[in-house]
Coordinates of C-alpha atoms in Angstrom, one line a residue:
X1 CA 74.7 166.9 173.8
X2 CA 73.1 167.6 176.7
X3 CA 70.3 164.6 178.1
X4 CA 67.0 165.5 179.3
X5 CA 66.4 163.7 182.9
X6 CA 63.8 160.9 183.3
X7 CA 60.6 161.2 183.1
X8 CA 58.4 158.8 185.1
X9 CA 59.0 159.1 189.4
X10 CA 60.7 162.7 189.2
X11 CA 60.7 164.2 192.5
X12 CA 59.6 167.4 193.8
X13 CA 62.8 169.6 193.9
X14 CA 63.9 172.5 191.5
X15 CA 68.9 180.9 180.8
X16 CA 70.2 187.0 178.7
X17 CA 68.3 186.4 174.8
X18 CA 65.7 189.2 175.2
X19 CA 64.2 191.0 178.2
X20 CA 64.0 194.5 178.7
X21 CA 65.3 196.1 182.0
X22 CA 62.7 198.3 182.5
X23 CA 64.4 200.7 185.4
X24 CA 65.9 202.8 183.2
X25 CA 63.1 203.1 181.4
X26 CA 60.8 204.3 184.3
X27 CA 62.3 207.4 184.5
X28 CA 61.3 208.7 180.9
X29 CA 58.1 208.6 178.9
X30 CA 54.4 208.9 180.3
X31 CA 54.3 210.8 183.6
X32 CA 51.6 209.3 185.2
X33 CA 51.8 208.5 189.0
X34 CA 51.8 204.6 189.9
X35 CA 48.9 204.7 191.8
X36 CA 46.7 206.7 189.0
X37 CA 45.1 205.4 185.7
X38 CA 46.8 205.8 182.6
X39 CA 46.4 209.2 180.9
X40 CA 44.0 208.7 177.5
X41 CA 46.2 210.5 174.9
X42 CA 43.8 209.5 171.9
X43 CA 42.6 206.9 170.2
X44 CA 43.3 206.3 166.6
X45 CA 43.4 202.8 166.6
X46 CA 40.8 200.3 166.0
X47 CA 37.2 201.0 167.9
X48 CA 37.2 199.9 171.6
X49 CA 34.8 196.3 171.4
X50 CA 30.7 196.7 172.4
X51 CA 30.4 195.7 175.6
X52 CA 29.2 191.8 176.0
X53 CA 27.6 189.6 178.2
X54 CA 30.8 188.2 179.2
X55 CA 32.9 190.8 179.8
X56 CA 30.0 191.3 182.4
X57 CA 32.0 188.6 184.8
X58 CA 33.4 190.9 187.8
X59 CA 37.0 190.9 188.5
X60 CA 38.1 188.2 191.1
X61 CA 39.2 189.7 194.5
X62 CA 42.4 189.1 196.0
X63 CA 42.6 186.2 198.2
X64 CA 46.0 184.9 199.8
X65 CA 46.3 181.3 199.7
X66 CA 45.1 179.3 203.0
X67 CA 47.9 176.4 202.6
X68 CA 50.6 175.5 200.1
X69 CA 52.4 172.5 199.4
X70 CA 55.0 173.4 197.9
X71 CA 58.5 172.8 199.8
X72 CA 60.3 176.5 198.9
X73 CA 64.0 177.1 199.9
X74 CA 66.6 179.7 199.9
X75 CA 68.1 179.8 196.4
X76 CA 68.9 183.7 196.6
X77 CA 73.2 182.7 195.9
X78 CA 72.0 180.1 192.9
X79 CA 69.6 183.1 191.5
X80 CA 72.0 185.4 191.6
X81 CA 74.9 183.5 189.6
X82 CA 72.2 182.9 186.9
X83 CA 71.2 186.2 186.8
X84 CA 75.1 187.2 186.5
X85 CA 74.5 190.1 188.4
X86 CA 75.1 189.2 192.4
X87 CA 74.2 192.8 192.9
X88 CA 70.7 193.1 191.8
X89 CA 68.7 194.4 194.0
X90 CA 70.0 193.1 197.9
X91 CA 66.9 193.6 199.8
X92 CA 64.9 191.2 197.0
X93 CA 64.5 187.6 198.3
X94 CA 64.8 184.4 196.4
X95 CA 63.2 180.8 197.1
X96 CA 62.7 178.1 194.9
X97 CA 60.4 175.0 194.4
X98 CA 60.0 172.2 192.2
X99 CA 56.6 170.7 191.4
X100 CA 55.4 167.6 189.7
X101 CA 53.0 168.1 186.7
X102 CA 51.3 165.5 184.4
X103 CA 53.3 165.2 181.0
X104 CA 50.3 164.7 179.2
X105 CA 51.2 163.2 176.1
X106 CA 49.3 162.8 173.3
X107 CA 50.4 159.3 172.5
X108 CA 50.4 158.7 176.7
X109 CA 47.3 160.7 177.8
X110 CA 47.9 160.6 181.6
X111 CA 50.9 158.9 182.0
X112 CA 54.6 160.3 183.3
X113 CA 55.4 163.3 184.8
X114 CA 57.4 166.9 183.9
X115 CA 58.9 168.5 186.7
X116 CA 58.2 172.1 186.7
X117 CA 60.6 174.7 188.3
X118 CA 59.4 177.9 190.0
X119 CA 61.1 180.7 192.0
X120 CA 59.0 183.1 194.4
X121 CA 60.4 186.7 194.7
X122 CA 60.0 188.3 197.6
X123 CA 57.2 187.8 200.5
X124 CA 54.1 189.8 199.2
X125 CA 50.9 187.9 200.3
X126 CA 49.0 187.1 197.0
X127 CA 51.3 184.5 194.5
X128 CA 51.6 186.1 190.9
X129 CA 52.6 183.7 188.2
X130 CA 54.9 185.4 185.9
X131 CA 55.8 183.8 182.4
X132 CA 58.1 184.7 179.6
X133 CA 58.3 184.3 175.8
X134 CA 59.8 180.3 175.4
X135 CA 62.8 181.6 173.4
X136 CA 63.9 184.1 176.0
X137 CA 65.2 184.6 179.5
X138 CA 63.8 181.7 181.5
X139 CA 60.0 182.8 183.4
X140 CA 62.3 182.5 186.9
X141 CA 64.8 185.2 186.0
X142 CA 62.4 187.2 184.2
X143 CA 60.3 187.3 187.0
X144 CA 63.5 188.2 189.4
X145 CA 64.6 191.1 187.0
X146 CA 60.8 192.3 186.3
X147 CA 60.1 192.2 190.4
X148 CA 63.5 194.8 190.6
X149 CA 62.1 197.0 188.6
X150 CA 58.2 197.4 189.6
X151 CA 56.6 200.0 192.2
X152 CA 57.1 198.8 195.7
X153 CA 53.6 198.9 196.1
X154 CA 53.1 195.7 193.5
X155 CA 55.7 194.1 195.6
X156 CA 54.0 194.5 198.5
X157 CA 50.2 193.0 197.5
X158 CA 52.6 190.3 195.5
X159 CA 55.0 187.7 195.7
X160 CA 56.2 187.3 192.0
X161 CA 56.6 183.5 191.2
X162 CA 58.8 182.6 188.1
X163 CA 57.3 179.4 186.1
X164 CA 60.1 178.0 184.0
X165 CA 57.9 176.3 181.2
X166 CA 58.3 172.6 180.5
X167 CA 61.2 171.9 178.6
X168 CA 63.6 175.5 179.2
X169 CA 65.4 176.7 182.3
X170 CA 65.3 174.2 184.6
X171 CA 62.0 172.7 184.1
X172 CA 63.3 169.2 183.0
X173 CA 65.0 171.4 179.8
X174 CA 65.5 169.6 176.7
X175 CA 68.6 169.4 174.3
X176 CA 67.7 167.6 171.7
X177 CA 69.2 169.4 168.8
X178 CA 72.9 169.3 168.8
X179 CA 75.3 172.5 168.6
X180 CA 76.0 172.3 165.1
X181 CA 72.4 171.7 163.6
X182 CA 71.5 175.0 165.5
X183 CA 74.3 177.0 164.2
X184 CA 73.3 175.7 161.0
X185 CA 69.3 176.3 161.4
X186 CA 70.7 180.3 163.1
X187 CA 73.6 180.7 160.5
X188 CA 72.5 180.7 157.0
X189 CA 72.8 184.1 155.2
X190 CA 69.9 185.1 153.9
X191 CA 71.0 186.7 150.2
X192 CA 71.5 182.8 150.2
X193 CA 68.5 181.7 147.9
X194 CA 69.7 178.5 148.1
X195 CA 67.4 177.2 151.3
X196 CA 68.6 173.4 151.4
X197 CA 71.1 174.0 153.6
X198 CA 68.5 174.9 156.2
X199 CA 66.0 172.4 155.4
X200 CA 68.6 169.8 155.9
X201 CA 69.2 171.3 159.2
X202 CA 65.6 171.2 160.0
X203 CA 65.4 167.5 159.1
X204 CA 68.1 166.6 161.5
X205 CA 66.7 168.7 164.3
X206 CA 63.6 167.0 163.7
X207 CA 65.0 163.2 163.4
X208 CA 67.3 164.1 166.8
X209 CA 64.7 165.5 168.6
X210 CA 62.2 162.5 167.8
X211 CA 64.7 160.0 168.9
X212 CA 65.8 162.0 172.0
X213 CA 62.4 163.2 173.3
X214 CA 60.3 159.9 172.2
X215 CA 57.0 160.6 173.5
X216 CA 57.6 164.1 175.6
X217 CA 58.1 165.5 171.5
X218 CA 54.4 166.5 171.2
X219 CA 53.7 167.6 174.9
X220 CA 56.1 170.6 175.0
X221 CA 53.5 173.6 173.6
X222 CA 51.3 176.1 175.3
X223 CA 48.0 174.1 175.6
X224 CA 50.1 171.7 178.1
X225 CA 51.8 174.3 179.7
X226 CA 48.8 175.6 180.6
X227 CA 47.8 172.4 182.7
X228 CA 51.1 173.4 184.9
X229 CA 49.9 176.6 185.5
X230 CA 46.8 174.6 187.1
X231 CA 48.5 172.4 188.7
X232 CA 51.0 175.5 190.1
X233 CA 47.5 177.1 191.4
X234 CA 46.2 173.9 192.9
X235 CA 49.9 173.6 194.7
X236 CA 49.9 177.4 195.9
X237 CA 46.3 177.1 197.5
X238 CA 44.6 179.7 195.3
X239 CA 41.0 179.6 194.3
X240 CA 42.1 181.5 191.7
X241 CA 45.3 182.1 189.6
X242 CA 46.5 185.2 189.0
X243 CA 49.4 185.9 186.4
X244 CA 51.2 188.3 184.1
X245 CA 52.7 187.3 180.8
X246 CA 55.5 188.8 178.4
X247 CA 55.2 188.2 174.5
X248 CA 54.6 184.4 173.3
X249 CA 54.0 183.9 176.9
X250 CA 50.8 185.5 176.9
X251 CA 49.4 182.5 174.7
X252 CA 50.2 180.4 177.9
X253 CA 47.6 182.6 180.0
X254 CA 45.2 182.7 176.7
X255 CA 45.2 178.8 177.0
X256 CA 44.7 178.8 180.4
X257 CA 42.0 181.2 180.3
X258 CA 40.0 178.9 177.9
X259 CA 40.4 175.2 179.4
X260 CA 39.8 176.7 183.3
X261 CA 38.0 180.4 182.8
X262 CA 36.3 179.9 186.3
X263 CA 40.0 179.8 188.1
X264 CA 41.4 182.8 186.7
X265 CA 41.9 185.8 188.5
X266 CA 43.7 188.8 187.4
X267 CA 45.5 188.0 184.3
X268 CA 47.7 190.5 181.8
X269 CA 48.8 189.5 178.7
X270 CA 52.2 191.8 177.9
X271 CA 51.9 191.4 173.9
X272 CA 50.4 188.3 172.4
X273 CA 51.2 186.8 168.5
X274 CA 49.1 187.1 166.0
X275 CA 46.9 184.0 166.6
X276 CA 46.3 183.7 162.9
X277 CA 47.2 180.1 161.0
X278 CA 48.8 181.4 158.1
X279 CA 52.3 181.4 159.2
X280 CA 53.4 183.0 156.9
X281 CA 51.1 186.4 157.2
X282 CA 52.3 185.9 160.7
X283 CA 56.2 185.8 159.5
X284 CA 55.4 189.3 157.2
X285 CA 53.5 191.1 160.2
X286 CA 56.9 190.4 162.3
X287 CA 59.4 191.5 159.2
X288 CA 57.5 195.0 159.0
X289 CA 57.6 195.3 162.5
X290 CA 61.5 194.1 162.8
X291 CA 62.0 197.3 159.7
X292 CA 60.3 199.9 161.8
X293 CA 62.0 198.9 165.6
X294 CA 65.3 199.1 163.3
X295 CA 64.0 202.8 162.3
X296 CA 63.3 203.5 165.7
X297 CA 66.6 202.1 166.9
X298 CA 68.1 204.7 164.5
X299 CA 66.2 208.2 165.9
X300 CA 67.2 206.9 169.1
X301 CA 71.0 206.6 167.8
X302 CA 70.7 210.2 166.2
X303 CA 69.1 211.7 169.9
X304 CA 72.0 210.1 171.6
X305 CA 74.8 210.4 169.0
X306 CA 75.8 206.9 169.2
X307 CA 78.4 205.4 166.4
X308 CA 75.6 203.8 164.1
X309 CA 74.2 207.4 163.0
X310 CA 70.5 207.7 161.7
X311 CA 70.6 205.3 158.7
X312 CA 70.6 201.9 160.9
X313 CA 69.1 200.1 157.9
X314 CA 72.8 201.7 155.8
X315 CA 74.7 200.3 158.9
X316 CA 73.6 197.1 159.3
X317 CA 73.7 196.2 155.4
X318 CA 77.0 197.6 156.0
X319 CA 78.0 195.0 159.0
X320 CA 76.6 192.1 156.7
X321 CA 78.5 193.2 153.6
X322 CA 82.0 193.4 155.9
X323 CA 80.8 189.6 157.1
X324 CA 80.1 188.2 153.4
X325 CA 83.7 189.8 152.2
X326 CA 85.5 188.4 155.5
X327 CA 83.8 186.4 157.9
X328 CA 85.5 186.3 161.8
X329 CA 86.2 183.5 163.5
X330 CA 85.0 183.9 167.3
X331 CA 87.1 182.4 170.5
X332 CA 85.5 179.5 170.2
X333 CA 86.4 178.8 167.0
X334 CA 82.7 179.2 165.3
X335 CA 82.5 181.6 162.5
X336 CA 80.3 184.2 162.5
X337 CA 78.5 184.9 159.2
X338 CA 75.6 187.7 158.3
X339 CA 73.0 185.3 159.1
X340 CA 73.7 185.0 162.7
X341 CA 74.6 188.9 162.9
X342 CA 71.6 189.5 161.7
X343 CA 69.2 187.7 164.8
X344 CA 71.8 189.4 166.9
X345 CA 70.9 192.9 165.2
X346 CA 67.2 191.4 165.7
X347 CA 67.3 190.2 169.4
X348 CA 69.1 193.8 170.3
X349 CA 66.0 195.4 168.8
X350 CA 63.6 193.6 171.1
X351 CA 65.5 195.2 173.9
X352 CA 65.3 198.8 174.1
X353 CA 67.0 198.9 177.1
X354 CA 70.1 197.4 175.2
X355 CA 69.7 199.6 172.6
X356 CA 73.1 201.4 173.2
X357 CA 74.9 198.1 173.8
X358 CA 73.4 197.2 170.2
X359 CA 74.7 200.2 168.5
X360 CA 78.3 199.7 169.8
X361 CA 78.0 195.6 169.1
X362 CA 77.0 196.8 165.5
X363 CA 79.8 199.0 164.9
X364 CA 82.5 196.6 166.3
X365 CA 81.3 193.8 164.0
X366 CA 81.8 196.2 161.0
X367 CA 85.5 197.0 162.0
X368 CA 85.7 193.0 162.7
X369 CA 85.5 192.4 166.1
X370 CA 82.1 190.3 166.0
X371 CA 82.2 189.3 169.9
X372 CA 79.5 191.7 171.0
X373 CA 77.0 190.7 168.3
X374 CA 77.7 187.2 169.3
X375 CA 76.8 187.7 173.2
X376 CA 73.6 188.6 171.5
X377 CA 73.2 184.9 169.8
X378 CA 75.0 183.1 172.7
X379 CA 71.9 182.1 174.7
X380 CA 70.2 180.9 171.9
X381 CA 72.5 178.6 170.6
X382 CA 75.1 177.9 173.1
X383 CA 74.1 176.1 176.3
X384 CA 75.3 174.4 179.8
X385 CA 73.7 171.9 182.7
X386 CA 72.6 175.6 184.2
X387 CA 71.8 177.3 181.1
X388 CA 70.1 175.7 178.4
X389 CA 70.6 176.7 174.8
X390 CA 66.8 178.3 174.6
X391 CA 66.2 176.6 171.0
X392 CA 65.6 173.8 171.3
X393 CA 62.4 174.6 173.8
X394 CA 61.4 177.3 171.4
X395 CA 61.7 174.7 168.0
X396 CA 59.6 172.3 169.9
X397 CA 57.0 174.7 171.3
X398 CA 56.6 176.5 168.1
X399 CA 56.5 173.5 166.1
X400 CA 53.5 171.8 168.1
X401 CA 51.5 175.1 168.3
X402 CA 51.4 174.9 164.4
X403 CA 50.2 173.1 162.0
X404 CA 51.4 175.0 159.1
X405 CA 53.6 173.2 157.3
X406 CA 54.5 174.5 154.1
X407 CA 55.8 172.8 151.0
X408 CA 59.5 172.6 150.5
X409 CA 59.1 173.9 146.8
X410 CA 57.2 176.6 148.6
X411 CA 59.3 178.1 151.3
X412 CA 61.9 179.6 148.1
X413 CA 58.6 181.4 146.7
X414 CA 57.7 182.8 150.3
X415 CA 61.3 183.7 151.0
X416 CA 61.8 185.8 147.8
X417 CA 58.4 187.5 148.2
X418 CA 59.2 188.1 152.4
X419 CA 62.6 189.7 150.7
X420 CA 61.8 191.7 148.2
X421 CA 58.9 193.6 150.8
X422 CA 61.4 193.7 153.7
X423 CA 65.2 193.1 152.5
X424 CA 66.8 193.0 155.9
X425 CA 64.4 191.0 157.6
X426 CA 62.4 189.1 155.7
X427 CA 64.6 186.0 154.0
X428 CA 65.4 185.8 157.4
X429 CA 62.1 185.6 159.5
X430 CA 61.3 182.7 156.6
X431 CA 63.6 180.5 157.3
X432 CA 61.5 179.3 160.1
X433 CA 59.0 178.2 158.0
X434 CA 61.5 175.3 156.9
X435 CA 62.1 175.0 160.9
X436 CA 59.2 172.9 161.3
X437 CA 58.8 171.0 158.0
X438 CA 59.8 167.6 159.4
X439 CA 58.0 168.1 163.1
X440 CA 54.9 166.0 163.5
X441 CA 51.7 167.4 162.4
X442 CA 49.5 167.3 165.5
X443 CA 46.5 164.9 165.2
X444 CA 44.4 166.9 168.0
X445 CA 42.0 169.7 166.9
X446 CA 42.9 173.4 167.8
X447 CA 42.2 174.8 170.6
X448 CA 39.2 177.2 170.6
X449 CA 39.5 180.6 170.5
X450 CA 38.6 183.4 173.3
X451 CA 37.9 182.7 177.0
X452 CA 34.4 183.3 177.4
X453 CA 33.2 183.2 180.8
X454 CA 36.8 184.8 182.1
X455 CA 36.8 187.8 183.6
X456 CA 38.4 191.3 182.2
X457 CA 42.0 190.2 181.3
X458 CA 44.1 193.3 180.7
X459 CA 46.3 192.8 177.1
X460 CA 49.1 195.9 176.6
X461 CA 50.4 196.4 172.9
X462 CA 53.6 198.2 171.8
X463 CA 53.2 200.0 168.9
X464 CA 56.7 198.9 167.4
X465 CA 57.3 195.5 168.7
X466 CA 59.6 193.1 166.8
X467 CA 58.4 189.8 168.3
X468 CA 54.6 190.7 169.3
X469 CA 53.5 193.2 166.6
X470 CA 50.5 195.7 167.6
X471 CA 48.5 194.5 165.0
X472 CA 48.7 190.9 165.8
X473 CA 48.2 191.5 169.4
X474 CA 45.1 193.2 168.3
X475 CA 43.9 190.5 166.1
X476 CA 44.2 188.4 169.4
X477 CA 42.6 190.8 171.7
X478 CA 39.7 190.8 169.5
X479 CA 39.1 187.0 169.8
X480 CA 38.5 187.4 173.7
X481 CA 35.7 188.9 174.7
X482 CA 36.2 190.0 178.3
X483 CA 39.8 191.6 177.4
X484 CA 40.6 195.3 177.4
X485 CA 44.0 196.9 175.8
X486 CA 46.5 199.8 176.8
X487 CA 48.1 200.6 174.0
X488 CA 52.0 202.0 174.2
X489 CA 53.2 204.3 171.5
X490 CA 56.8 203.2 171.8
X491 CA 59.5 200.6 170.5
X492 CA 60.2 197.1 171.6
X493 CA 59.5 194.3 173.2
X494 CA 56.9 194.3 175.9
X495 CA 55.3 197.6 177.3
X496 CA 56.3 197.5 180.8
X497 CA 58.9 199.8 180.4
X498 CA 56.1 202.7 180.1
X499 CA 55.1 204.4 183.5
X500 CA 51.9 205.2 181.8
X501 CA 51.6 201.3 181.1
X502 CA 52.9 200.1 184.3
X503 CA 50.9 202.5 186.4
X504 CA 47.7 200.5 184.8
X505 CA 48.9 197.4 185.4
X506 CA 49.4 198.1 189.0
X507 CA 45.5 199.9 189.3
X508 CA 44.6 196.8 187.7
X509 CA 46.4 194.2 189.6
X510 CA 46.3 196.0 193.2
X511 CA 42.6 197.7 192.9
X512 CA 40.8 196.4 190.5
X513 CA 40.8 199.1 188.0
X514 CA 39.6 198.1 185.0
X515 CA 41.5 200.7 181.8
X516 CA 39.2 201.5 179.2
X517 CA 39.6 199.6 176.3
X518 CA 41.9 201.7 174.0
X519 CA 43.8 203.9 176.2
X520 CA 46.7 205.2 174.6
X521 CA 50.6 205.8 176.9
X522 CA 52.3 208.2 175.0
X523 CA 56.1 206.9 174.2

């Protein structure tokens, strides 16, 4: 089992699940310029918001930092091995930094330290923070493959800087839980009704990461992470911090934007959760939005003619039926049941732009070659010194955002009723209410909702998005007064791969321009 590194005295110095390569995806869909707004297709959604005093606070302008101290160096080789792809993009440039922030505990307020791990791409003037969603493709990588695929114009005005978030990549990453409690927490087949098996798991993920972690097990969440975006702005020499976010990452930015509204600058929020407390409304807005990507995914399959055919929900009962009657064995020697084939099916969906490596994954799992599904899953639950399973992060972040816990004699109740509405996903999407049973139930009051006093913050929505449903990002959007959405009629996770979307993004990041709230990209 991996060890995390020591806490107290660290030293300046210095992971694919789900991230969509949005290249290919540039060159369909909305035809919109890069430098022009967004075209307003129509707006049957929910009323834009009445304009309020604070969304009266101007837009910050650009301002290049005066000094910096952090100590960057040439990682471009390093970057490039993690990426596994030494090809990407040649001309791109890589440097990387490590920073010390304040751990921040809530048992140690103010004492010990988290390094933090950033990589600036390229050599644009004006630093732009760029986040990711804890359970997927570390902030620095993301930011690498995002900064490949943007105008050369973004580029240009911006030097994309990766923030690995305490606890993944290689921000002091934590691996707590050990390989077979996450199989087991991953694995369980949901036409299981039986759900010990993965309440036990969550008990001995809870009792390994309390005696690993000690005190750092309650400052891993987004309200801390937030304070290393601060302390990342105060490093870079910026008045004020500008940022873009993907998915669960965005409620990084949201945090941010309520402890220090005065230092932000130009901020956009790719898809945020549903902020809502009931967990498991939460857990039922992401099972109906997991049915409809998988409907999506099977149009797609029809207009391309790939091997799953138009029924993807047929084909993937299909796959998990051939798993129940004969699980395979991988290389490794793990088995590979319909509970893990399932996340894989679900992670695939997130990314569009894999899509077709899905549909051949899921078709060589049902004629019993399960390796492709598995590369799906590997990142999750497998991990190295240079690439950290993502779980563990993700169980600990999640699990101190929370404080839903719900009864043991409960989580069978919400599982059949998640099941019988949604029967692929949503026994499955339950499980994690039993994820976070044992964690510690966080003593500190919530943190308040909206940012007023920020300025326009720009929050895009995909209309069938898997891990950030539309409506949730609209329940969000609504609690903060000064932000405006672009909505994307297309299937996902994260909107960037929209011209239409991007192309307001980039008026909004480079000029200034403010979308109205509401406009509609077209898919």
């Amino acid at each position: 089992m991996p060890r995390r590194l020591p806490l107290a005295g660290r030293s300046r110095g210095l992971q694919a699940a789900v991230i969509p390569l949005v290249t290919a995806a540039l060159l369909t869909g909305c035809t919109a310029g890069p430098s022009t707004r967004p075209e307003v297709v129509q707006n049957d959604g929910p009323p834009p918001k009445a304009p309020s005093s604070a969304q009266q606070v101007p837009l910050p302008p650009l301002v290049a930092p005066t000094r910096s101290t952090l100590e960057w160096a040439d990682c471009g080789d390093e970057t490039r091995a993690r990426l596994g792809e030494p090809a990407v993009d040649p001309s791109l440039t890589f440097s990387c930094a490590r920073m010390s922030s304040p751990l921040d505990s809530p048992d140690l307020p103010g004492r010990g330290l988290t390094r933090v791990s950033v990589l600036k791409v390229g050599s644009g003037p004006v630093p732009l923070a760029v986040l990711n969603d804890i359970d997927g493709e570390p902030g620095t990588l993301y930011a690498a493959r995002l900064a490949a695929a943007v105008p050369q114009e973004l580029l240009r005005k911006f030097s994309f800087v990766g923030v690995d978030r305490r606890g993944s990549g290689q921000s002091s990453p934590i691996g707590c839980v050990s390989k077979d409690v996450r199989s087991a927490l991953l694995s369980h087949d949901p036409a299981d009704a039986n759900e010990e098996p993965v309440l036990d798991a969550a008990r001995k993920a809870g009792q390994q990461c309390s005696i690993e972690l000690d005190t750092e097990q309650q400052a891993l969440d987004t309200w801390r992470t937030a304070g290393d975006l601060e302390e990342l702005r105060d490093e870079l020499g910026l008045t004020k911090l500008n940022a873009i976010a993907r998915g669960e990452g965005s409620k990084v930015l949201s945090a941010y934007a309520v402890r220090y509204a005065g230092r932000v600058g130009r901020f956009v929020l790719d898809g945020i959760p549903d902020p809502s407390e009931d967990r498991t409304a939460v857990l039922d807005g992401m099972a109906a939005a997991a049915q409809s990507t998988l409907d999506a995914f099977g149009a797609d399959c029809v207009a391309r003619g790939c091997p799953v055919g138009g029924n993807a929900a047929a084909a993937v009962t299909a796959l998990l039926d051939r798993l129940r009657g004969a699980p395979p064995v991988l290389e490794s020697g793990d088995p590979f049941g319909p509970g893990l084939a399932l996340r894989a099916v679900l992670i695939g969906l997130a990314d569009h732009a894999k899509w077709p490596e899905l549909a051949e994954a899921i078709a060589a799992g049902r004629g019993g070659d399960p390796a492709k599904l598995a590369a799906f899953t590997d990142r999750l639950l497998n991990g190295s010194a240079l690439q950290p399973a993502r779980l563990d992060a993700a169980l600990a972040t999640t699990c101190n955002d929370t404080k839903t816990r719900v009864p043991a004699d409960r989580i069978g109740t919400v599982t059949t009723g998640l099941a019988q509405k949604y029967p692929l996903f949503g026994a499955l999407l339950a499980q994690e209410l039993a994820w976070c049973s044992p964690w510690p139930t966080r003593n500190e009051p919530p943190p308040p909702a909206g940012a007023p006093g920020a300025p326009p913050i720009l929050v895009t929505s995909t209309a069938t998005d898997p891990v950030t449903p539309e409506q949730g990002t609209i329940h969000a959007t609504q609690q903060m007064p000064s932000a405006v959405r672009v909505a994307w009629q297309g299937a996902g996770h994260g909107s960037l791969g929209s011209p239409c979307v991007l192309a307001a993004v980039q008026g909004f990041l480079v000029d200034g321009k403010v979308p109205t709230d509401g406009t509609l990209c077209p898919a």
